[in-house]
PDB file of C-alpha atoms in Angstrom:
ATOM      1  CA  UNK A   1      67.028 125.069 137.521  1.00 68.00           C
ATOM      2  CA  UNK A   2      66.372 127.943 140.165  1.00 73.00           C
ATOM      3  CA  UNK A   3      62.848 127.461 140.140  1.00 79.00           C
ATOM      4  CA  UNK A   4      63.234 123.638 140.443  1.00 79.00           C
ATOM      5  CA  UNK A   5      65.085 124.084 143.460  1.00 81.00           C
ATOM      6  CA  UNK A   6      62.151 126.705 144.424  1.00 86.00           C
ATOM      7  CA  UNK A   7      59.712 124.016 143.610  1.00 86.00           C
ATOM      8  CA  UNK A   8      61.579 121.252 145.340  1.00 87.00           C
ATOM      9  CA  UNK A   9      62.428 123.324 148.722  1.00 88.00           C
ATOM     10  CA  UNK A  10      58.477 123.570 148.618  1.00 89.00           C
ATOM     11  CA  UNK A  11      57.591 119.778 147.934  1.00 90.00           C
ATOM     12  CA  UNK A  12      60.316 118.592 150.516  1.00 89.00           C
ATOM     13  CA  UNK A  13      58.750 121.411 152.711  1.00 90.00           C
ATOM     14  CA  UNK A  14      54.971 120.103 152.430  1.00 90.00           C
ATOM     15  CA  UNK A  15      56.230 116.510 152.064  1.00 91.00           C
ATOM     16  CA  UNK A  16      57.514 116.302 155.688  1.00 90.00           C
ATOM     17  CA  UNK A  17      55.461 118.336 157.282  1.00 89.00           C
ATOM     18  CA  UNK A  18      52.640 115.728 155.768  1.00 88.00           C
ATOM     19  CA  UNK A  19      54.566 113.166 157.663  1.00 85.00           C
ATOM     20  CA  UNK A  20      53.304 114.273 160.965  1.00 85.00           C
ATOM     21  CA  UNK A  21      49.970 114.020 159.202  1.00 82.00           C
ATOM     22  CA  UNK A  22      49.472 110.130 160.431  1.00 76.00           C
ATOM     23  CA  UNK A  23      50.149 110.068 163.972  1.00 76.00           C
ATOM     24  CA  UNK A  24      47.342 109.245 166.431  1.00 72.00           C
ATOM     25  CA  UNK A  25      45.745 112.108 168.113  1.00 76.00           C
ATOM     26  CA  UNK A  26      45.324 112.910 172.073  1.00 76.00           C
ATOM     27  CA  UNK A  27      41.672 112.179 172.045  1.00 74.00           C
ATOM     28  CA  UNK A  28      42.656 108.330 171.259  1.00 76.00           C
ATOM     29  CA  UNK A  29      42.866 108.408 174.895  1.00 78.00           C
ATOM     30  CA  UNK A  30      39.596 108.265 176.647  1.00 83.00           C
ATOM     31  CA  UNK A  31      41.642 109.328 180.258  1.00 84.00           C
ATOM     32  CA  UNK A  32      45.537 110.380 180.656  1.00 87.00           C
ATOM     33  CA  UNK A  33      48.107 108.060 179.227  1.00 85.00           C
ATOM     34  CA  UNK A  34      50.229 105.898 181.053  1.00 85.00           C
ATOM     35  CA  UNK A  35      53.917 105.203 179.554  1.00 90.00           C
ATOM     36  CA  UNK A  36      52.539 101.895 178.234  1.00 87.00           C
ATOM     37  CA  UNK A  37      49.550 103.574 176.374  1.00 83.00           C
ATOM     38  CA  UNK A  38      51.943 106.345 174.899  1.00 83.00           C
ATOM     39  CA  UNK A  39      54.401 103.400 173.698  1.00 84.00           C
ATOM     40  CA  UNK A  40      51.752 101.070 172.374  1.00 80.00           C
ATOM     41  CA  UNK A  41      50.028 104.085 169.958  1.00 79.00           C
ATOM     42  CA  UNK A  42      53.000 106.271 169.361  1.00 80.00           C
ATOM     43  CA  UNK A  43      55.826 103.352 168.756  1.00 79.00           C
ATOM     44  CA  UNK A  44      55.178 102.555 165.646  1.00 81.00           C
ATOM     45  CA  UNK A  45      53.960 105.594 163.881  1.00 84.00           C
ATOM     46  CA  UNK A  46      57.054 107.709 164.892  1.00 86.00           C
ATOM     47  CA  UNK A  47      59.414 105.462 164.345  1.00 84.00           C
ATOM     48  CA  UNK A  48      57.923 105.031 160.818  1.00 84.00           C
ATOM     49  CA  UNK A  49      58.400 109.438 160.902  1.00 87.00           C
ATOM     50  CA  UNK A  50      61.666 109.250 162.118  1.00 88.00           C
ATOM     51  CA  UNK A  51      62.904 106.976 159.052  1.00 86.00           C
ATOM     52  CA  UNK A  52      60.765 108.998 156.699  1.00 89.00           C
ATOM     53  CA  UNK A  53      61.964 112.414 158.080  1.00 91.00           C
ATOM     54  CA  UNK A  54      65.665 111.992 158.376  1.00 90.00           C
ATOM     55  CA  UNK A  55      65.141 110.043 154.330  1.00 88.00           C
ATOM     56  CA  UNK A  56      63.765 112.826 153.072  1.00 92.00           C
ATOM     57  CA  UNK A  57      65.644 115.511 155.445  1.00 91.00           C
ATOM     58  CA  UNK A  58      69.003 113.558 153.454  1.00 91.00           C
ATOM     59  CA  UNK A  59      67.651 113.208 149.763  1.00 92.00           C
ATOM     60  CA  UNK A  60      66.752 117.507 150.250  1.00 92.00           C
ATOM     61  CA  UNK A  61      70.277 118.069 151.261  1.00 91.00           C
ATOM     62  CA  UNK A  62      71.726 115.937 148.089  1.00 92.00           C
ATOM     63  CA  UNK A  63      69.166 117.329 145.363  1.00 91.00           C
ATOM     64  CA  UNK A  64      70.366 120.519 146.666  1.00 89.00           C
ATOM     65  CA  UNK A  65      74.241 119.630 146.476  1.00 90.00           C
ATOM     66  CA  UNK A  66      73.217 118.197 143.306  1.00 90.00           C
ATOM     67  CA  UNK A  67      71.825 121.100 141.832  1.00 86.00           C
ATOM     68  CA  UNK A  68      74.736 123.053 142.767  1.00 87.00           C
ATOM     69  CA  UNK A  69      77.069 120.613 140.797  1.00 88.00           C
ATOM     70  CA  UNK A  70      74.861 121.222 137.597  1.00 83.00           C
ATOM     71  CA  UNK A  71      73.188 124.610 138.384  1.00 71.00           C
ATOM     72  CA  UNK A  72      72.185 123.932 134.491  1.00 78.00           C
ATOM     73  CA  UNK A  73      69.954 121.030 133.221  1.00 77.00           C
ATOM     74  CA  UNK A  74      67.872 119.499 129.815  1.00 85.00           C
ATOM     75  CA  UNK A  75      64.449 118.981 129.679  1.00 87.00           C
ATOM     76  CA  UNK A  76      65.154 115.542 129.892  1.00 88.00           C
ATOM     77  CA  UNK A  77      66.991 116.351 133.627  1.00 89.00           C
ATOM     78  CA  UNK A  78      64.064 118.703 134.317  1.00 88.00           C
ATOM     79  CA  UNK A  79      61.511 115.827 133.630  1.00 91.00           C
ATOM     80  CA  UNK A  80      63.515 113.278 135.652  1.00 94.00           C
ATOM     81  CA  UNK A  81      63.932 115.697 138.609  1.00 91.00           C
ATOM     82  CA  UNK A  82      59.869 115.695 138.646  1.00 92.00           C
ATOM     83  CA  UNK A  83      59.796 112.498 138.933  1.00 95.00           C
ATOM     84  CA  UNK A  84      62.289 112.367 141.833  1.00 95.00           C
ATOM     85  CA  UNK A  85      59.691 115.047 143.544  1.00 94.00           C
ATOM     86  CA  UNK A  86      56.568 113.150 142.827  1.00 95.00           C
ATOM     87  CA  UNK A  87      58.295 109.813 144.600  1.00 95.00           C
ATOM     88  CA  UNK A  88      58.998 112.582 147.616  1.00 95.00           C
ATOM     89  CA  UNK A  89      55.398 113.828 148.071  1.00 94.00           C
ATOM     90  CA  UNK A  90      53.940 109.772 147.833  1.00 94.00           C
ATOM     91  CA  UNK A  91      56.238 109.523 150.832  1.00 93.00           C
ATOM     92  CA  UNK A  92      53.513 111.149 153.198  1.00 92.00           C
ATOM     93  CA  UNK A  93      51.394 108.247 152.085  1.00 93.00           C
ATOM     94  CA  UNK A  94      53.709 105.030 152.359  1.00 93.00           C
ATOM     95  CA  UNK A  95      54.988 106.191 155.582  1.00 90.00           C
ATOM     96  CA  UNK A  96      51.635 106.485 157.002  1.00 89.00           C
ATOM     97  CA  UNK A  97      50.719 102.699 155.873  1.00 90.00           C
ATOM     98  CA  UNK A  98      54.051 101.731 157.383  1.00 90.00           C
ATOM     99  CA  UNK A  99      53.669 103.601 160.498  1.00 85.00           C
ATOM    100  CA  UNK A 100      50.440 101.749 161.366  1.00 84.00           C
ATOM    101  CA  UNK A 101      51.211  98.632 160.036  1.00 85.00           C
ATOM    102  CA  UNK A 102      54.869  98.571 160.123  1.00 79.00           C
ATOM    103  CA  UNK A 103      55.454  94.271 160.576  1.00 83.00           C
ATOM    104  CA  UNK A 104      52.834  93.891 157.876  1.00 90.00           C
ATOM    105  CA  UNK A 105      55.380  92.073 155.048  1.00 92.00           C
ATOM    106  CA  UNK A 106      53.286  93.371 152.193  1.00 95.00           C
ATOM    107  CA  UNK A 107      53.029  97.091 153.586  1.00 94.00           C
ATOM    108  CA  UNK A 108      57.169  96.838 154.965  1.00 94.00           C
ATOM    109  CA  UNK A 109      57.819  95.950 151.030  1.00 96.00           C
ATOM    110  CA  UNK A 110      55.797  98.847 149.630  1.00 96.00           C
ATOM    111  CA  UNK A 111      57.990 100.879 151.523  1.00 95.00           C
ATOM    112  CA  UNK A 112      60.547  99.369 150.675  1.00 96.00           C
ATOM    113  CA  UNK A 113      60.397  99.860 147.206  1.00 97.00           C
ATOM    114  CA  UNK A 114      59.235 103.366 147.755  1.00 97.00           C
ATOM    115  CA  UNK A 115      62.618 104.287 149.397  1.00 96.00           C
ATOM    116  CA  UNK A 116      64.516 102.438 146.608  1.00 97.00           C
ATOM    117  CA  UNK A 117      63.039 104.215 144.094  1.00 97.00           C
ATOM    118  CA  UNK A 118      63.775 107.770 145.293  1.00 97.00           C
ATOM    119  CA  UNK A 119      67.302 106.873 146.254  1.00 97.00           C
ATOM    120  CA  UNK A 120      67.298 105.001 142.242  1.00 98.00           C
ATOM    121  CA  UNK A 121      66.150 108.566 140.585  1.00 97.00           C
ATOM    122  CA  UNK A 122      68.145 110.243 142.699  1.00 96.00           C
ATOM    123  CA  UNK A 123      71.609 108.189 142.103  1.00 96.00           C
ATOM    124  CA  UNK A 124      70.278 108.531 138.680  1.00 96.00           C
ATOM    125  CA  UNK A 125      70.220 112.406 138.391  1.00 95.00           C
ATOM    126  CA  UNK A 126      73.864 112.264 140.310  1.00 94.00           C
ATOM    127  CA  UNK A 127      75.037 110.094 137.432  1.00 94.00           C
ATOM    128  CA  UNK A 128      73.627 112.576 134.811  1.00 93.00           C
ATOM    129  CA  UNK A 129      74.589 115.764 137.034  1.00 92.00           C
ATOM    130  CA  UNK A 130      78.559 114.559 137.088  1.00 91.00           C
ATOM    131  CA  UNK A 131      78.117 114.346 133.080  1.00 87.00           C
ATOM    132  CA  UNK A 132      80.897 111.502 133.226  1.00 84.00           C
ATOM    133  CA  UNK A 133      83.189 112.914 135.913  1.00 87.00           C
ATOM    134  CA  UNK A 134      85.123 110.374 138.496  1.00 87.00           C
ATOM    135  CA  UNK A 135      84.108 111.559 141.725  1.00 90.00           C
ATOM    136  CA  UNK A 136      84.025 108.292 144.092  1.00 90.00           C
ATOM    137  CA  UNK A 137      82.752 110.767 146.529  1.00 92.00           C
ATOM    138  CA  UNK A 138      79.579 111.900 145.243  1.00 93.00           C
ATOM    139  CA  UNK A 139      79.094 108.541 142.908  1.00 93.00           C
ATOM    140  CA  UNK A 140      79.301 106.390 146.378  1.00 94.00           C
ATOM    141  CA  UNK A 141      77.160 108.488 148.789  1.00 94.00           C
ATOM    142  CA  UNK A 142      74.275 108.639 145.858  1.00 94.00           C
ATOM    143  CA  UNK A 143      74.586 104.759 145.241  1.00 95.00           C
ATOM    144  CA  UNK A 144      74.923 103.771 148.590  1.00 96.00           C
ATOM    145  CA  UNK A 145      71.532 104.436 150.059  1.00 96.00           C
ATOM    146  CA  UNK A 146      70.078 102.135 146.562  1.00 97.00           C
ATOM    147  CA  UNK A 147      72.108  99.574 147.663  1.00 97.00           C
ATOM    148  CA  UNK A 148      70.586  99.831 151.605  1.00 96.00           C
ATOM    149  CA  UNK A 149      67.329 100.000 150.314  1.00 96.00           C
ATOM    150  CA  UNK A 150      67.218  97.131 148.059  1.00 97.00           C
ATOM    151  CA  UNK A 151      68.866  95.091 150.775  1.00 97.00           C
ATOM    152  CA  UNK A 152      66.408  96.458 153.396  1.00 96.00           C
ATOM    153  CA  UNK A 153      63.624  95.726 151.063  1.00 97.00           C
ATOM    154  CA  UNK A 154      64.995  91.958 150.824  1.00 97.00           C
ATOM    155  CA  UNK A 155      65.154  91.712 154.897  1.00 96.00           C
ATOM    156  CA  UNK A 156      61.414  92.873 154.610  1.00 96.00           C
ATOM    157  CA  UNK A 157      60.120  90.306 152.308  1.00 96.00           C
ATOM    158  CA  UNK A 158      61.281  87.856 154.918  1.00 95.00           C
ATOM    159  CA  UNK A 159      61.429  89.505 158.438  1.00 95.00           C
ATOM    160  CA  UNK A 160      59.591  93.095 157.791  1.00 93.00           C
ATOM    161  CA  UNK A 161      60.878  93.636 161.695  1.00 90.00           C
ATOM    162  CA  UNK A 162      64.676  93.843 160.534  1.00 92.00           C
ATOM    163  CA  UNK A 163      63.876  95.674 157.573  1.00 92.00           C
ATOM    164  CA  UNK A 164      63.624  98.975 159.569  1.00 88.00           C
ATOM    165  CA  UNK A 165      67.061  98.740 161.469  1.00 91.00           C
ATOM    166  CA  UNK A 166      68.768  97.687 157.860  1.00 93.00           C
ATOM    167  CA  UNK A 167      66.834 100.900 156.297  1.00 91.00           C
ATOM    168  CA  UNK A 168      68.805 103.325 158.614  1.00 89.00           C
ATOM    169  CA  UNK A 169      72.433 102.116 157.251  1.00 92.00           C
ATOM    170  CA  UNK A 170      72.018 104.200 154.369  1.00 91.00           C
ATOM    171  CA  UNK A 171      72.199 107.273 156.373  1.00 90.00           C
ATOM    172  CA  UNK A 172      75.897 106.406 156.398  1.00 91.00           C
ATOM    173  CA  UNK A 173      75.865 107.358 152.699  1.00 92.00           C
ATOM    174  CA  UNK A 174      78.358 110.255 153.472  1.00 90.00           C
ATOM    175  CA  UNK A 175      80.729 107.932 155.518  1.00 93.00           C
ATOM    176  CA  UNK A 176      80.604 105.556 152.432  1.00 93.00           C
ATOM    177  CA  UNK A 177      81.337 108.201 150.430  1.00 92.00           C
ATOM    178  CA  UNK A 178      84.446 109.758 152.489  1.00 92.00           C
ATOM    179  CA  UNK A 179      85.737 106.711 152.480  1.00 94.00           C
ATOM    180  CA  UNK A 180      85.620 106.054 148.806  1.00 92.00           C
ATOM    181  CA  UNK A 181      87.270 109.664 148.381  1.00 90.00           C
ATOM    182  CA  UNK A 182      90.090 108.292 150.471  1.00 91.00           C
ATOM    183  CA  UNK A 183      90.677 104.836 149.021  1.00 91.00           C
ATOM    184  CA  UNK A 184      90.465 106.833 145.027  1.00 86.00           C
ATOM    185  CA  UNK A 185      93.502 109.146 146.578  1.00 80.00           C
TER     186      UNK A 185
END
């Protein structure tokens, strides 16, 4: 498990640095910006960072809390914490599609179901690192951000311009999660 967390402090590492990857370049501008040029090519794109930085920025901080839980894992674990890295270093790519074409419904969906998926495997891997242990804690900030997704993902299907604004609830995972700690008491 050491060098998966070597490995994934790496991927996370490349991952958002990859983010930055997508967003226009000075020479787009054939003479110096005004504030309505910068807004017009810039909106989009880092807001599209922003969500995809502070995502990954929170699933890096819970694979390593996770991996502290269960410093010890099965190949089975092992495989499924691959997976959960592989859905982190496709996020460069979905994030640049979204960034440029962010009230596209079809592209808003894609990410959609991108950020559902890593917050699935890694709810998943919480599940499997607690072994069966009650912790409302843990259990609701690593289910919390599926259930924002998949609602976020829904809002996108019919107004991709929402879907963005109900995306960024799930960074109150760890409110959701204090708060299930203190109703369990």
């Amino acid at each position: 498990m050491r060098r998966l967390e070597m490995l994934s402090n790496t991927i996370f590492g490349v991952a958002m640095t990859l983010l930055a990857y997508d967003l226009p370049k000075a020479s787009s501008f054939k003479e110096a910006p005004d504030w309505h040029d910068l807004m017009r090519v810039y909106a989009q794109p880092v807001i599209a960072l922003m969500i995809s930085f502070i995502v990954a920025g929170m699933f890096w901080f819970s694979h390593h809390r996770r991996l502290a839980v269960a410093p010890e894992g099965g190949r089975g674990v092992v495989f499924l914490n691959l997976f959960f890295l592989l859905s982190i270093i496709l996020l460069p790519v979905t994030n640049g599609l979204y960034g440029t074409y962010r009230l596209d419904g079809v592209l808003a969906v894609l990410y959609g179901v991108h950020l559902t998926t890593i917050a699935a495997l890694n709810a998943v891997l919480w599940v499997l690192a607690l072994g069966g242990r009650r912790d409302p804690h843990l259990l609701t900030t690593a289910l919390f951000p599926v259930i924002v997704f998949v609602l976020g993902t829904a809002a996108a299907v019919v107004a991709p311009e929402v879907a963005q604004y109900t995306w960024c609830l799930a960074f109150l995972a760890p409110f959701a999660g204090w708060l299930a700690a203190r109703r369990a008491r």
